Amino acid sequence: MPALASHRKPRPRVRSTVPAVGLTSAALASVTLLSSQSAMAAPAPKPSIEEVQKKVDDLYRQAGNATQKYNQAKEATDQQKSKVDALLDDVAKRTEKVNDARRTLGNYAAAQYRNGGLAPTATFFLADDPQSFFDQTHLMDRMAERQQQAVANFRTQQAKVSKQRAEAVESLETLTESQASLRTSKQDVQTKLTEARTLLSKLTAEEKARLAELERKKEAEAKRKAAELAKKQAAAKKEAEQKAKEAGGSSGTETGSGSGTGSDSSASTKAEKVLAFARAQIGKPYVWGATGPASYDCSGLTQAAWKAAGVDIPRTTWDQVNVGTRVATADLQPGDLVFFYDDISHVGIYKGDGMMIHAPKPGANVREESIYYMPIYGSVRPA
């Protein structure tokens, strides 16, 4: 009996460990749940005013880049449509000629059938005049050969044009798909812009004031650099005029005003027309893909302004930057085009004194601004 009693003593100890394990598991689960809930409840860190400004600026740049891609695709699509229309007209004309040839051959076949399908020997013996038979047979052979050659030629042309038409249609479909894709990407960027504007709208009055102060400092710094450029350009112009006077002194006083009368005066006249047009657009809204007259995007404005001066330039910033002559920033003259960002996604018209006229971005109007407000890529003089 004592042995049995000693054998039963460990059992309560085993039972006592079970609730301990259950309690520990429950405690761990509670801690994990609380930690996960606290992690889920923790708000995302709010971006600083500087980060908000940088994000919005970058989104506007992306929008500009997407706009140029859309403009490029649209221009290519329009050109391809013209080619396809011309090909379709040519195919229709050639098809009609082939049909005429086929009808002519049909007449020959009908005539042969009406002759009863007699062999040439029988026709010869039954003819009233053997010589006229030979003459008619020779003429018919020549006409048949010519008609067959014409039909073969038309069929060859038709095959070639049909192939071109198929290629053109396929190319047009590809361009249309690309254009649709670019529109989608543009909408994505606009969604990001909306998100950024929403973020701006949620700023407190104090944060908005700080952001406005950052913008004022950015504009002030850009204007300061523009003023420095204006001083340098004025000094360089004065020096050049002085040198011109000294060099032309021996020729009389008229050489000072008469040097470079041809191309210089023509370029100056064009620049005046460009700026006159650009100034007349100030206040009109920026709209991506727009070329006027009610609204513009950046390259649409520059293209329209130079067109008003009688000079045709391409549609996109990427093509406009390759037009005319490259110009250093220090040598800029009114009417020159100034391009911005490494991706060349923006352009403005230089008006002098370090300032430009441009269509800035979505939500803004055509306005005057310092060329140093954005990072400069380079400049060109279209004509």
XYZ file of C-alpha atoms in Angstrom:
383
model
C 0.000 0.000 0.000
C 2.702 2.544 0.720
C 4.230 1.811 -2.638
C 0.976 2.602 -4.339
C 0.586 5.815 -2.437
C 4.039 6.982 -3.453
C 3.273 6.128 -7.058
C 0.188 8.416 -7.148
C 1.903 11.546 -5.780
C 3.391 12.881 -9.086
C -0.035 13.072 -10.794
C -1.173 16.388 -9.310
C 2.112 17.944 -10.439
C 1.450 16.945 -14.024
C -2.017 18.462 -13.915
C -0.674 21.689 -12.455
C 1.636 22.256 -15.445
C -1.140 22.133 -18.031
C -2.871 25.388 -17.066
C 0.569 27.037 -16.840
C 1.297 26.220 -20.470
C -2.177 27.410 -21.495
C -1.722 30.638 -19.572
C 1.654 31.295 -21.156
C 0.266 30.739 -24.662
C -2.658 33.000 -23.980
C -0.351 35.660 -22.632
C 1.889 35.462 -25.678
C -1.127 35.662 -27.963
C -2.393 38.708 -26.108
C 0.965 40.436 -26.341
C 1.226 39.645 -30.065
C -2.302 40.894 -30.694
C -1.697 44.089 -28.750
C 1.592 44.735 -30.540
C 0.023 44.122 -33.952
C -2.908 46.362 -33.102
C -0.594 49.087 -31.912
C 1.427 48.739 -35.126
C -1.716 48.964 -37.236
C -2.924 51.929 -35.258
C 0.376 53.793 -35.631
C -0.139 56.584 -38.210
C 2.210 56.892 -41.164
C 4.791 59.635 -40.706
C 3.597 62.892 -42.224
C 5.892 64.226 -44.957
C 7.664 67.479 -44.331
C 6.763 70.651 -46.215
C 9.972 70.327 -48.207
C 9.084 66.748 -49.164
C 5.589 67.809 -50.236
C 7.035 70.580 -52.399
C 9.555 68.207 -53.971
C 6.880 65.586 -54.657
C 4.552 68.069 -56.345
C 7.368 69.528 -58.464
C 8.447 66.064 -59.560
C 4.879 65.090 -60.453
C 4.539 68.204 -62.599
C 7.767 67.282 -64.366
C 6.450 63.760 -64.965
C 3.246 65.245 -66.347
C 5.275 67.388 -68.732
C 7.254 64.400 -69.910
C 4.083 62.354 -70.463
C 2.567 65.255 -72.390
C 5.498 65.334 -74.792
C 5.180 61.573 -75.339
C 1.503 62.007 -76.107
C 2.211 64.886 -78.495
C 4.845 62.822 -80.280
C 2.503 59.837 -80.691
C -0.370 62.026 -81.859
C 1.797 63.733 -84.475
C 3.065 60.393 -85.779
C -0.487 59.025 -85.858
C -1.768 61.992 -87.856
C 1.037 61.599 -90.378
C 0.383 57.870 -90.676
C -3.321 58.476 -91.248
C -2.504 60.733 -94.183
C -0.281 58.042 -95.690
C -2.955 55.396 -95.247
C -5.599 57.597 -96.873
C -3.319 58.194 -99.866
C -2.618 54.472 -100.166
C -6.315 53.630 -100.023
C -7.051 56.134 -102.799
C -4.281 54.658 -104.932
C -5.527 51.125 -104.312
C -9.050 52.123 -105.343
C -7.811 53.659 -108.595
C -5.606 50.697 -109.456
C -8.375 48.244 -108.608
C -10.716 50.037 -110.985
C -8.146 49.764 -113.773
C -7.750 46.058 -113.106
C -11.518 45.649 -113.227
C -11.613 47.430 -116.601
C -8.947 45.069 -117.882
C -10.899 42.092 -116.635
C -14.026 43.306 -118.387
C -12.066 43.663 -121.613
C -10.769 40.116 -121.292
C -14.314 38.989 -120.639
C -15.381 40.542 -123.924
C -12.618 38.655 -125.723
C -13.717 35.422 -124.127
C -17.323 36.039 -125.107
C -16.282 36.796 -128.689
C -14.318 33.581 -128.880
C -17.284 31.664 -127.564
C -19.576 33.214 -130.167
C -17.204 32.066 -132.924
C -18.152 28.573 -131.912
C -14.691 27.575 -130.831
C -13.628 26.651 -134.406
C -10.065 25.678 -134.946
C -7.914 28.283 -136.771
C -7.562 25.937 -139.815
C -11.316 25.561 -140.227
C -11.814 29.300 -139.814
C -9.211 29.932 -142.525
C -10.914 27.665 -145.101
C -14.354 29.080 -144.329
C -13.232 32.704 -144.574
C -14.229 34.709 -147.675
C -10.890 36.519 -147.717
C -7.848 34.554 -146.409
C -5.721 37.730 -146.157
C -8.275 39.474 -143.963
C -8.282 36.379 -141.744
C -4.533 36.609 -141.256
C -4.723 40.323 -140.566
C -7.537 39.940 -138.047
C -5.866 37.024 -136.316
C -2.589 38.918 -135.982
C -4.386 41.964 -134.606
C -6.314 39.886 -132.079
C -3.131 38.163 -130.924
C -1.405 41.502 -130.385
C -4.395 42.904 -128.525
C -4.611 39.815 -126.329
C -0.919 40.024 -125.475
C -1.169 43.685 -124.593
C -4.242 43.102 -122.482
C -2.630 40.207 -120.659
C 0.454 42.292 -119.966
C -1.709 45.126 -118.705
C -3.673 42.811 -116.427
C -0.475 41.255 -115.096
C 0.937 44.705 -114.461
C -2.200 45.885 -112.696
C -2.308 42.770 -110.568
C 1.309 43.262 -109.580
C 0.628 46.880 -108.664
C -2.469 45.901 -106.751
C -0.549 43.293 -104.765
C 2.150 45.809 -103.898
C -0.319 48.479 -102.849
C -2.378 45.972 -100.866
C 0.755 44.975 -99.019
C 1.559 48.625 -98.339
C -1.980 49.225 -97.168
C -1.791 46.269 -94.775
C 1.515 47.533 -93.422
C 0.134 51.041 -93.042
C -2.986 49.825 -91.266
C -0.911 47.669 -88.949
C 1.378 50.597 -88.235
C -1.611 52.838 -87.616
C -3.088 50.326 -85.186
C 0.207 50.161 -83.341
C 0.395 53.935 -83.112
C -3.192 54.136 -81.941
C -2.524 51.564 -79.241
C 0.573 53.478 -78.230
C -1.419 56.688 -78.091
C -4.046 55.034 -75.910
C -1.312 53.727 -73.641
C 0.170 57.195 -73.340
C -3.229 58.616 -72.484
C -3.503 56.029 -69.734
C -0.074 56.915 -68.393
C -1.018 60.566 -68.550
C -4.134 59.836 -66.524
C -1.985 58.010 -63.992
C 0.212 61.074 -63.619
C -2.856 63.278 -63.282
C -4.049 60.969 -60.527
C -0.742 61.523 -58.756
C -1.152 65.258 -59.216
C -4.589 65.035 -57.671
C -3.124 63.136 -54.733
C -0.472 65.788 -54.303
C -3.078 68.564 -54.423
C -5.129 66.646 -51.860
C -2.074 66.446 -49.665
C -1.576 70.194 -50.033
C -5.194 70.840 -49.152
C -4.786 68.917 -45.894
C -1.974 71.144 -44.683
C -2.667 73.354 -41.734
C -2.679 77.114 -42.092
C 0.786 77.267 -40.559
C 2.102 74.579 -42.944
C 0.584 76.347 -45.937
C 2.276 79.553 -44.847
C 5.616 77.751 -44.616
C 5.115 76.246 -48.071
C 4.235 79.651 -49.516
C 7.378 81.044 -47.934
C 9.455 78.311 -49.583
C 7.910 79.206 -52.959
C 8.635 82.898 -52.415
C 12.254 82.119 -51.604
C 12.520 79.942 -54.710
C 11.033 82.692 -56.905
C 13.217 85.359 -55.301
C 16.361 83.329 -55.912
C 15.328 82.720 -59.523
C 14.692 86.450 -60.050
C 18.038 87.296 -58.457
C 19.833 85.045 -60.925
C 17.798 86.551 -63.773
C 18.856 90.037 -62.711
C 22.498 88.944 -62.655
C 22.169 87.571 -66.168
C 20.503 90.792 -67.314
C 23.439 92.839 -65.973
C 25.984 90.587 -67.662
C 24.107 90.705 -70.963
C 23.783 94.497 -70.780
C 27.497 94.829 -70.088
C 28.372 92.459 -72.936
C 26.085 94.344 -75.313
C 27.622 97.677 -74.359
C 31.112 96.307 -74.850
C 30.188 94.836 -78.254
C 28.681 98.155 -79.371
C 31.785 100.006 -78.257
C 34.033 97.634 -80.179
C 31.816 97.983 -83.245
C 32.106 101.782 -83.084
C 35.861 101.646 -82.732
C 36.191 99.162 -85.594
C 33.937 101.218 -87.858
C 35.383 104.634 -87.075
C 37.461 104.815 -90.244
C 34.398 104.051 -92.417
C 32.232 106.838 -91.080
C 29.414 106.997 -88.564
C 26.938 104.995 -90.630
C 28.699 101.651 -90.206
C 27.696 101.414 -86.581
C 24.048 101.099 -87.454
C 24.519 99.397 -90.784
C 26.611 96.389 -89.810
C 24.755 93.141 -90.317
C 21.735 94.735 -91.924
C 20.474 91.580 -93.650
C 20.122 88.540 -91.390
C 20.323 90.496 -88.115
C 17.364 92.721 -88.924
C 15.390 89.754 -90.219
C 16.046 87.740 -87.062
C 15.128 90.730 -84.911
C 11.845 91.168 -86.777
C 10.982 87.496 -86.310
C 11.820 87.652 -82.613
C 9.558 90.666 -82.188
C 6.681 88.768 -83.795
C 7.358 85.726 -81.618
C 7.275 87.791 -78.431
C 4.259 89.805 -79.528
C 2.332 86.579 -80.039
C 3.539 85.098 -76.744
C 2.588 88.208 -74.762
C -0.904 88.092 -76.248
C -1.344 84.572 -74.807
C -0.502 85.532 -71.213
C -3.335 84.529 -68.925
C -4.554 81.621 -71.055
C -4.636 78.236 -69.280
C -2.152 75.433 -69.624
C -3.833 72.318 -71.050
C -1.787 69.238 -71.923
C -1.768 68.498 -75.650
C -3.223 71.921 -76.522
C -1.883 74.061 -79.371
C -4.210 77.075 -79.084
C -5.840 79.373 -79.543
C -7.727 79.113 -76.220
C -5.087 77.097 -74.329
C -1.582 75.695 -74.720
C 0.938 73.291 -73.357
C 4.570 74.434 -73.231
C 5.704 73.227 -76.679
C 2.335 74.086 -78.212
C 2.895 77.725 -77.231
C 6.439 77.869 -78.597
C 5.387 76.236 -81.864
C 2.464 78.649 -82.318
C 4.605 81.690 -81.465
C 7.263 80.876 -84.034
C 4.612 80.002 -86.600
C 3.250 83.528 -86.135
C 6.701 84.728 -87.212
C 6.582 82.560 -90.341
C 8.809 79.774 -89.033
C 7.583 76.180 -88.691
C 9.143 74.216 -85.843
C 8.305 70.673 -84.637
C 5.639 69.848 -82.086
C 7.563 68.341 -79.176
C 10.317 69.708 -76.952
C 12.493 66.744 -77.948
C 12.362 67.816 -81.593
C 12.374 71.572 -80.990
C 15.657 71.340 -79.100
C 17.330 70.126 -82.314
C 16.103 73.046 -84.445
C 18.292 76.006 -85.373
C 21.471 76.896 -83.509
C 22.487 76.021 -79.963
C 22.935 79.077 -77.758
C 24.700 79.478 -74.424
C 22.621 80.908 -71.573
C 24.835 83.997 -71.443
C 24.185 84.647 -75.145
C 20.400 84.335 -75.075
C 18.404 86.797 -77.173
C 14.652 87.523 -77.247
C 12.761 84.793 -79.065
C 15.235 82.020 -78.240
C 13.840 78.799 -76.795
C 15.025 77.683 -73.354
C 14.618 74.011 -72.375
C 14.464 72.553 -68.880
C 15.191 69.355 -66.936
C 17.404 66.474 -68.007
C 14.503 64.850 -69.865
C 13.837 68.088 -71.832
C 10.195 68.012 -70.748
C 9.613 71.784 -70.664
C 10.337 74.845 -72.829
C 9.828 78.605 -72.673
C 10.388 81.666 -74.890
C 13.170 83.992 -73.760
C 12.022 87.618 -73.567
C 15.196 89.232 -72.245
C 16.640 90.179 -68.845
C 16.707 86.568 -67.702
C 12.941 86.195 -68.066
C 10.738 84.014 -70.269
C 7.117 83.536 -71.310
C 5.883 79.970 -70.945
C 2.897 77.722 -70.275
C 4.035 76.368 -66.895
C 1.984 73.371 -65.743
C -1.541 72.030 -65.146
C -3.583 74.470 -63.101
C -1.482 77.487 -64.144
C -1.765 80.092 -66.888
C 0.711 81.349 -69.474
C 2.957 83.849 -67.667
C 6.329 85.539 -67.403
C 8.895 83.901 -65.139
C 12.618 83.692 -64.493
C 14.422 81.103 -66.594
C 16.141 80.007 -63.371
C 12.920 78.823 -61.758
C 13.683 75.353 -63.188
C 16.985 73.607 -63.988
C 18.080 74.679 -67.483
C 18.959 72.001 -70.021
C 19.974 74.228 -72.918
C 18.757 76.774 -75.460
C 18.356 77.155 -79.225
C 17.739 79.935 -81.723
C 15.243 78.532 -84.268
C 15.954 81.150 -86.971
